[in-house]
JSON list of C-alpha atoms in Angstrom, two decimals:
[
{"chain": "A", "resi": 1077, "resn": "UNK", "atom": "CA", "xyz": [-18.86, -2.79, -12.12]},
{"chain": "A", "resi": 1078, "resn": "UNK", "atom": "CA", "xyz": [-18.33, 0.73, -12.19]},
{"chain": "A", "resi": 1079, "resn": "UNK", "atom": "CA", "xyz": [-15.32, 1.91, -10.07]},
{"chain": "A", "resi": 1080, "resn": "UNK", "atom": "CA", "xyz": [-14.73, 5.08, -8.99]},
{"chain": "A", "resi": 1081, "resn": "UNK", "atom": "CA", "xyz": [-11.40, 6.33, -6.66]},
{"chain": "A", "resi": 1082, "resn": "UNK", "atom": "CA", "xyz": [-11.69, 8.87, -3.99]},
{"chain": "A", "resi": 1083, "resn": "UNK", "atom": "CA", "xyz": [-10.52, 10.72, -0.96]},
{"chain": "A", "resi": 1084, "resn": "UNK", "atom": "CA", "xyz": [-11.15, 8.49, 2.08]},
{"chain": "A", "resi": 1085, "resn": "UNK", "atom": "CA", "xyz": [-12.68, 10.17, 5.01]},
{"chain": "A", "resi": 1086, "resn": "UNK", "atom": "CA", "xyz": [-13.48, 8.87, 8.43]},
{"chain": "A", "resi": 1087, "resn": "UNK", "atom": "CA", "xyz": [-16.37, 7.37, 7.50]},
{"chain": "A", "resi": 1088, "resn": "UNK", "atom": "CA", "xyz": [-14.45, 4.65, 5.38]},
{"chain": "A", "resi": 1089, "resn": "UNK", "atom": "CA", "xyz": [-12.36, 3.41, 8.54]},
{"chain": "A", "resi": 1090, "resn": "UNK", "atom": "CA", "xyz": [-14.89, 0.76, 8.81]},
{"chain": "A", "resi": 1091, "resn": "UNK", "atom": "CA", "xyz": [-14.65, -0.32, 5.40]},
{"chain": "A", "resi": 1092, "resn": "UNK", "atom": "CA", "xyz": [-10.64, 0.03, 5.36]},
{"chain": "A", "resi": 1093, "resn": "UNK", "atom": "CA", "xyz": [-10.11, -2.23, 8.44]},
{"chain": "A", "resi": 1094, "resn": "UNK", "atom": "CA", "xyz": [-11.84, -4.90, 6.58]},
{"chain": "A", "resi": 1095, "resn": "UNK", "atom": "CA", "xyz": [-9.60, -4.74, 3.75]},
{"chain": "A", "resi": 1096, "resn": "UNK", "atom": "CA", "xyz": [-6.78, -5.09, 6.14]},
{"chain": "A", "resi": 1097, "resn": "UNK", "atom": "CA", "xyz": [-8.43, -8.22, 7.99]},
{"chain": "A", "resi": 1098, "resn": "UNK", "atom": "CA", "xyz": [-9.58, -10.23, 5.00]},
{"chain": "A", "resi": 1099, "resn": "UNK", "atom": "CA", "xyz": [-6.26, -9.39, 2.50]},
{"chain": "A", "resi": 1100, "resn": "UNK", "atom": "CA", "xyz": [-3.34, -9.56, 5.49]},
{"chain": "A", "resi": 1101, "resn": "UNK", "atom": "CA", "xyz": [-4.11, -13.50, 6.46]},
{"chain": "A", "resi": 1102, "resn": "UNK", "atom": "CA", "xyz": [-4.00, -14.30, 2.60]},
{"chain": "A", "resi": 1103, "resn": "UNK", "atom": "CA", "xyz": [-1.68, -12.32, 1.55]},
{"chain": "A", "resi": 1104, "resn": "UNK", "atom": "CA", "xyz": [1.19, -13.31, 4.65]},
{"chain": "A", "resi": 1105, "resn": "UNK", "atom": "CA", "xyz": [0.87, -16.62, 6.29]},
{"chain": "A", "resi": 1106, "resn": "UNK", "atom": "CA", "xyz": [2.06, -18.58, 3.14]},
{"chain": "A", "resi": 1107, "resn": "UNK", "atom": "CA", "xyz": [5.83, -16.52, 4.49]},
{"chain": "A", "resi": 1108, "resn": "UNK", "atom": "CA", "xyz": [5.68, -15.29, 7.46]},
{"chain": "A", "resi": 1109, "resn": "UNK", "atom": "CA", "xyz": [4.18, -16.61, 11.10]},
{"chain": "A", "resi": 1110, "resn": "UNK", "atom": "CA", "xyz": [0.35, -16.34, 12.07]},
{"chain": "A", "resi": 1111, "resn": "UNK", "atom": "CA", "xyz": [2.06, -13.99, 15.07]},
{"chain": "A", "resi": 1112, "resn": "UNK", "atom": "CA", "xyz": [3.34, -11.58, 12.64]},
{"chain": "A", "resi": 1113, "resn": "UNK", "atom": "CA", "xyz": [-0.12, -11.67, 10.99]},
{"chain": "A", "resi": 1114, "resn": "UNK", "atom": "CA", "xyz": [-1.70, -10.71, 14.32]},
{"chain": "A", "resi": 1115, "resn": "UNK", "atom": "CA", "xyz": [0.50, -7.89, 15.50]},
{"chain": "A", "resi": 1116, "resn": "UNK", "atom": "CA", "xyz": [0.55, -5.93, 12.26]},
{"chain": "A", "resi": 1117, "resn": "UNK", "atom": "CA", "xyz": [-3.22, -6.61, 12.28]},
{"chain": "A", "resi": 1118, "resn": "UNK", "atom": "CA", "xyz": [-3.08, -5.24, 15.74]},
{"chain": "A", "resi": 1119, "resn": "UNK", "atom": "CA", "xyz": [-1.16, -2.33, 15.13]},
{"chain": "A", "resi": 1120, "resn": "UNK", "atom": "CA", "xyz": [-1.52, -1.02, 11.59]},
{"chain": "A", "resi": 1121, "resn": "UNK", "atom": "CA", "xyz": [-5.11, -2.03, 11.14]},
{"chain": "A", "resi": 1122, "resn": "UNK", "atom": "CA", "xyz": [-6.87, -0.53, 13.97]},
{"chain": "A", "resi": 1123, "resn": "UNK", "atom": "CA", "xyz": [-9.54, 2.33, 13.90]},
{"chain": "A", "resi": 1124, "resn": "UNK", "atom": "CA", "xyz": [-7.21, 4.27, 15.67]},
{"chain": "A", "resi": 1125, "resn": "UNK", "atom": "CA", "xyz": [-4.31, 3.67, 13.21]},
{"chain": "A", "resi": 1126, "resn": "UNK", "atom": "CA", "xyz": [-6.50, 3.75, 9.93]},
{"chain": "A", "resi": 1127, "resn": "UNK", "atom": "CA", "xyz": [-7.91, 7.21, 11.56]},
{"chain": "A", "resi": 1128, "resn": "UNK", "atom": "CA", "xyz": [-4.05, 8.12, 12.05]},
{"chain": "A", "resi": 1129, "resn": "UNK", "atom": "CA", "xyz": [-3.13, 7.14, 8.11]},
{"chain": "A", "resi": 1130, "resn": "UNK", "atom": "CA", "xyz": [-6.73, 9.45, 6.76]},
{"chain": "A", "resi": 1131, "resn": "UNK", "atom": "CA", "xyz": [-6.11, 12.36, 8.74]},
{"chain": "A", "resi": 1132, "resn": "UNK", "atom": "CA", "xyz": [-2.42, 12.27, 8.57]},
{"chain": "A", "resi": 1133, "resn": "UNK", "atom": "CA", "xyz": [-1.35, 11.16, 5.01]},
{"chain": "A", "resi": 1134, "resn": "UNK", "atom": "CA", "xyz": [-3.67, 10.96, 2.16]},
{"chain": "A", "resi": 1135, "resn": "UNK", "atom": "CA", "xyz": [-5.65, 7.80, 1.79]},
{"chain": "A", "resi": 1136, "resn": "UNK", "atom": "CA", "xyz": [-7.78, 7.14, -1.06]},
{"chain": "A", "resi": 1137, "resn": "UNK", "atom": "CA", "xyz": [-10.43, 4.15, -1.40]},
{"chain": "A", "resi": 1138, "resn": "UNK", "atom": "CA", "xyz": [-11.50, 2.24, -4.56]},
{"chain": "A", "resi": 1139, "resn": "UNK", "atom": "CA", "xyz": [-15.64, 2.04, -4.46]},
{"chain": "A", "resi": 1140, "resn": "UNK", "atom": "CA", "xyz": [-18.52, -0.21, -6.39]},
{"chain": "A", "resi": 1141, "resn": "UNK", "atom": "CA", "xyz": [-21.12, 2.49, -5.70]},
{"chain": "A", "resi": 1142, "resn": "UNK", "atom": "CA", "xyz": [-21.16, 1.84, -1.71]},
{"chain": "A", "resi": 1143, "resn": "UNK", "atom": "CA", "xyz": [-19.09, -0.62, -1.68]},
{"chain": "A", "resi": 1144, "resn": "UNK", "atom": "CA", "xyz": [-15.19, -0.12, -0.62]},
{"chain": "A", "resi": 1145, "resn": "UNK", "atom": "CA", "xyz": [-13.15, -2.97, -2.76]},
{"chain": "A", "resi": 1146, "resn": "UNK", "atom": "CA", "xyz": [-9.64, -1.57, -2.12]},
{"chain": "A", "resi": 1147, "resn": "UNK", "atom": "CA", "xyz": [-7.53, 1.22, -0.62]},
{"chain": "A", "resi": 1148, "resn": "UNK", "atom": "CA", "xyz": [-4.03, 3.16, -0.88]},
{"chain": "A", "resi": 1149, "resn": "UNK", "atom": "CA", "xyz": [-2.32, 5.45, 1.69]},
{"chain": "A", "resi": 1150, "resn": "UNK", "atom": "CA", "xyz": [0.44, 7.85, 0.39]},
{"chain": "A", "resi": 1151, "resn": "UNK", "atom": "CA", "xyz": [2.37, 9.39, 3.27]},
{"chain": "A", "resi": 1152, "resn": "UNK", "atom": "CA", "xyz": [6.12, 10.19, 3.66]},
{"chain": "A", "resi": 1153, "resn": "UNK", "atom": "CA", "xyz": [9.12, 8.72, 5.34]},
{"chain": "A", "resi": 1154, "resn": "UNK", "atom": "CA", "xyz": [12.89, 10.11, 5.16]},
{"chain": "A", "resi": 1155, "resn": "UNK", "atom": "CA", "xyz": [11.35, 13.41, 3.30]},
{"chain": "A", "resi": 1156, "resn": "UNK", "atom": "CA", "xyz": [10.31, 11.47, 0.34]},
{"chain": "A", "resi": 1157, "resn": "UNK", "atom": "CA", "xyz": [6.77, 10.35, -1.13]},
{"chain": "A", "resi": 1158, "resn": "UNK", "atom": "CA", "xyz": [5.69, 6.61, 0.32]},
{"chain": "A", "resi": 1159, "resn": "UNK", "atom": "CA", "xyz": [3.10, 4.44, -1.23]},
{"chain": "A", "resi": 1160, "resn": "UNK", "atom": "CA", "xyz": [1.68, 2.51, 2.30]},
{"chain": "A", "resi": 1161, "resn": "UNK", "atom": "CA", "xyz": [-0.72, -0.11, 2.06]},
{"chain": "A", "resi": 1162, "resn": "UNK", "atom": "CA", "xyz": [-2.51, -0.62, -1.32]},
{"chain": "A", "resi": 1163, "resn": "UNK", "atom": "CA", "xyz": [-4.53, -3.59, -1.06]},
{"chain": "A", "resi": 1164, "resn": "UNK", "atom": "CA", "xyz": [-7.67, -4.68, -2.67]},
{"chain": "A", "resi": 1165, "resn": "UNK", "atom": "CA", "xyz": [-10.28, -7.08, -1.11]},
{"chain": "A", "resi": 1166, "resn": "UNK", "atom": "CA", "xyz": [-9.81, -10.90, -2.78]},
{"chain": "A", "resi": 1167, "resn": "UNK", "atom": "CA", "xyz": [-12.94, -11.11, -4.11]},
{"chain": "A", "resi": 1168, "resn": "UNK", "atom": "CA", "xyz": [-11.74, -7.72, -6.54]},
{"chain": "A", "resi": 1169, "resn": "UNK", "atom": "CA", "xyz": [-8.10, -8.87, -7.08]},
{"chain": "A", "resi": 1170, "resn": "UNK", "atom": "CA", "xyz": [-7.60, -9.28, -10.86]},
{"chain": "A", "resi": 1171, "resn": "UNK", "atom": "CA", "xyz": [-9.92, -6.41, -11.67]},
{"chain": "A", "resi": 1172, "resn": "UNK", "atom": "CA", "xyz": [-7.52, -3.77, -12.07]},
{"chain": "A", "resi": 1173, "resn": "UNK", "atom": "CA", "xyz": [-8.69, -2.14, -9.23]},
{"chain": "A", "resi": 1174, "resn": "UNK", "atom": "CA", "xyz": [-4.92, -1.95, -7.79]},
{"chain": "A", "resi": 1175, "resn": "UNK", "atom": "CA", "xyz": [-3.40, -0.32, -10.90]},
{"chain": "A", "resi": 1176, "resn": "UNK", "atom": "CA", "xyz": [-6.00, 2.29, -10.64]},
{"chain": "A", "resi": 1177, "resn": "UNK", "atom": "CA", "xyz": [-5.29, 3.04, -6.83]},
{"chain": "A", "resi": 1178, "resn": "UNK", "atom": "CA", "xyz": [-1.47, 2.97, -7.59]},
{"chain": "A", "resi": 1179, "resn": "UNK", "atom": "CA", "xyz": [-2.02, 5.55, -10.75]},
{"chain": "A", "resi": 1180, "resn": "UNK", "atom": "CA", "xyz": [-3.86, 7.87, -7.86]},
{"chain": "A", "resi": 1181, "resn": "UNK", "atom": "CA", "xyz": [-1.22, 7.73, -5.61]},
{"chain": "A", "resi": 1182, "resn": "UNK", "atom": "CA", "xyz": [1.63, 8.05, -8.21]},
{"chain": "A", "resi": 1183, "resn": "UNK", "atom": "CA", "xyz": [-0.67, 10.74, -9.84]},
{"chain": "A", "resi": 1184, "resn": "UNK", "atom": "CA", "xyz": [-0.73, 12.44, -5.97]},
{"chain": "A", "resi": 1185, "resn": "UNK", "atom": "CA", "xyz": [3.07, 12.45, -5.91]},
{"chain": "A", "resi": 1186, "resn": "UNK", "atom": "CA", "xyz": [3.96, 13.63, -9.28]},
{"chain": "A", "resi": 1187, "resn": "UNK", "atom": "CA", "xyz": [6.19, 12.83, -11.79]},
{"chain": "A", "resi": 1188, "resn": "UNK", "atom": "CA", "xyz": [8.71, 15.03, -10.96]},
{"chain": "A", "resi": 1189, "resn": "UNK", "atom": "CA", "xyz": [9.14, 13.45, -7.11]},
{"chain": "A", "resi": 1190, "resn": "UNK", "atom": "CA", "xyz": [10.77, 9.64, -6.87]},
{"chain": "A", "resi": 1191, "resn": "UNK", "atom": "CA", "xyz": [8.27, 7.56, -4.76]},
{"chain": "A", "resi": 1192, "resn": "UNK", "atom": "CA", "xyz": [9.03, 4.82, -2.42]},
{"chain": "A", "resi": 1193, "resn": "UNK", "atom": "CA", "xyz": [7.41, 1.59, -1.47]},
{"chain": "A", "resi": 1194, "resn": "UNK", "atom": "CA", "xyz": [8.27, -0.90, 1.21]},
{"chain": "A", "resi": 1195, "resn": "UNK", "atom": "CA", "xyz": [6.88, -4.72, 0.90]},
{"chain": "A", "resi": 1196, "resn": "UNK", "atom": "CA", "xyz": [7.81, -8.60, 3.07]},
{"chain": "A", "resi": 1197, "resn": "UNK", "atom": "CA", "xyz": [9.95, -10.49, 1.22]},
{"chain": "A", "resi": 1198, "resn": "UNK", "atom": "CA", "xyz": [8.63, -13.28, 0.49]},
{"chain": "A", "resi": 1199, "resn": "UNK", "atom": "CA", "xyz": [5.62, -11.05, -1.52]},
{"chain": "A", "resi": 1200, "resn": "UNK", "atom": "CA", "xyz": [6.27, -12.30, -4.96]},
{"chain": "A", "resi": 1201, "resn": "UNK", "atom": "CA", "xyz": [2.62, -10.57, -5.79]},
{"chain": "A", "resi": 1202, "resn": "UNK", "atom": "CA", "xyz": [3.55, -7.61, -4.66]},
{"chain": "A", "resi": 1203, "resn": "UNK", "atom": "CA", "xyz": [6.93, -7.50, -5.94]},
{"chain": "A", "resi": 1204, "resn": "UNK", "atom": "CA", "xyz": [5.68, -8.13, -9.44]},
{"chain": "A", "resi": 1205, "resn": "UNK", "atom": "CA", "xyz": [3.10, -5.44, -9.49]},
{"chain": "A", "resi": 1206, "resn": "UNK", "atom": "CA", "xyz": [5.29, -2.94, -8.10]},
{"chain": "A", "resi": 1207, "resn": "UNK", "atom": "CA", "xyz": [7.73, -3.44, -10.94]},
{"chain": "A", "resi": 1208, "resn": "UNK", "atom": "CA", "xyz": [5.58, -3.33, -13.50]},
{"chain": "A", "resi": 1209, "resn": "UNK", "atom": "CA", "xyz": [4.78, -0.12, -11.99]},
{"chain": "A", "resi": 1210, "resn": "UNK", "atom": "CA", "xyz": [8.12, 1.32, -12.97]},
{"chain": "A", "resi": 1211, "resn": "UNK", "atom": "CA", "xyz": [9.57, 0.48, -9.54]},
{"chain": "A", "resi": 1212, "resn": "UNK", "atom": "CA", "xyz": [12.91, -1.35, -8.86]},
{"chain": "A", "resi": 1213, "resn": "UNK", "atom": "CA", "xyz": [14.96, -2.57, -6.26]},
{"chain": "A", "resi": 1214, "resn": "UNK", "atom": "CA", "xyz": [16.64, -0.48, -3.74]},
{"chain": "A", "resi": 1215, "resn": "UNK", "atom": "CA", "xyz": [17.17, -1.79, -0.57]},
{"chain": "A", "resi": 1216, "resn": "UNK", "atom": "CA", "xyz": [16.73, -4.42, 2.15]},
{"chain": "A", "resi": 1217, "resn": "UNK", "atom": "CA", "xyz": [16.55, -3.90, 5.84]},
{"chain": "A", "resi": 1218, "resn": "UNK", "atom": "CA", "xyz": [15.43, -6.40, 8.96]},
{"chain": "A", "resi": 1219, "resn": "UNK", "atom": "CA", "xyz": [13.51, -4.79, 10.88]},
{"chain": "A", "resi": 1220, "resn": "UNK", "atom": "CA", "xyz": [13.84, -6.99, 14.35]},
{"chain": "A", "resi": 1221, "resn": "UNK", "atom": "CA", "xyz": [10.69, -9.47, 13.87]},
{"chain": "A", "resi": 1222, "resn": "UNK", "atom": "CA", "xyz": [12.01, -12.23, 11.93]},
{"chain": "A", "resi": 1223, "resn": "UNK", "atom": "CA", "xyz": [11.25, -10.37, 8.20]},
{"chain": "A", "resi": 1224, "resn": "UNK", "atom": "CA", "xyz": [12.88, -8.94, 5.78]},
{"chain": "A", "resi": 1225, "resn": "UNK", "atom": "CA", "xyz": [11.62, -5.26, 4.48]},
{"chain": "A", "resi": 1226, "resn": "UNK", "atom": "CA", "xyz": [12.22, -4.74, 0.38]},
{"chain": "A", "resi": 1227, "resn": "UNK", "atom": "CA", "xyz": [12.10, -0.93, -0.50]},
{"chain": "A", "resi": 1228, "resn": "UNK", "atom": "CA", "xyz": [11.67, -0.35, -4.24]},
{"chain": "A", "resi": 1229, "resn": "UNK", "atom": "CA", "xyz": [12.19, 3.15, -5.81]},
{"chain": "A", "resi": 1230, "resn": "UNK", "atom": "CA", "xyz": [10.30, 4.54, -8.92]},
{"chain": "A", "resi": 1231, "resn": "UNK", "atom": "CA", "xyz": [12.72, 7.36, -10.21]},
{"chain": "A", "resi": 1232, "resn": "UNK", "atom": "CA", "xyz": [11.06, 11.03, -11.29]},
{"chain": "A", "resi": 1233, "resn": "UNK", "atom": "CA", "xyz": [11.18, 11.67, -14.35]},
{"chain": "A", "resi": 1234, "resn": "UNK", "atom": "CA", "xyz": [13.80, 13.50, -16.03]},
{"chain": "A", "resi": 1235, "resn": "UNK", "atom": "CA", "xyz": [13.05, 17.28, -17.06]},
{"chain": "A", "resi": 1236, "resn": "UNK", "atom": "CA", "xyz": [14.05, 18.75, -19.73]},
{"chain": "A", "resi": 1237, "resn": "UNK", "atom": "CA", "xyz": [14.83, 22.89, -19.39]}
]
């Protein structure tokens, strides 16, 4: 396996929606409803929201020659650097495939910028590998549909002058 991590273009959408229909059922229903499985499928997994999250923010893809085995979008919320959606395809979990995406994104933002992350609680998985990332708590909000939204903060690094 020989992985290689790239711009995604429109011609990954395809390949991108997958990701988002085989990892969100997995990756949710063991804390959260099979409803709020299906509307975030239906809303941030479309072709016309992947499209959105390409030609918008920067998306990159992780690739087996042809094949797409994971993907990260980093965007910006509140005039800061956001890491949205990094997830890798089940059958590539474990590979290291999602510590390569999240050193591109954190590589896109730069040290010198604090980057922000979002995640269900609930996502002990994610929580982990987002701290070992450097990230930490920051804080919680509800946002109306019965979850509970963790943001985690990875600080820039200090300069010296």
């Amino acid at each position: 396996m020989s992985i290689i991590v790239r711009r995604a273009d429109s011609s990954d959408i395809p390949a991108i929606q997958a990701i988002g229909l085989l990892t969100w059922p997995t990756t949710y229903l063991p804390f959260t409803s099979p409803n709020y499985v299906l509307a975030n499928l239906n809303s941030w997994w479309t072709e016309s929201a992947v499209r959105q999250t390409i030609e918008e923010d920067v998306t990159f893809v992780a690739c087996d020659g042809e094949q797409v085995l994971g993907a990260v979008t980093v965007g910006e919320f509140e005039g800061e650097s956001v890491i949205w959606k990094i997830y890798v395809l089940p059958e590539a979990q474990g590979k290291r495939i999602g510590l390569m995406l999240m050193n591109t994104a954190l590589e896109l933002i730069g040290e010198n910028c604090d980057a922000r992350l979002e995640f269900v609680k609930g996502n002990e998985h994610a929580r982990d590998f987002y701290e070992k990332a450097g990230f930490t708590f920051d804080f919680e909000e509800e946002p109306g549909d019965g979850s509970v939204t963790v943001w985690m903060r990875r600080k820039a690094r200090a300069t010296s002058r």
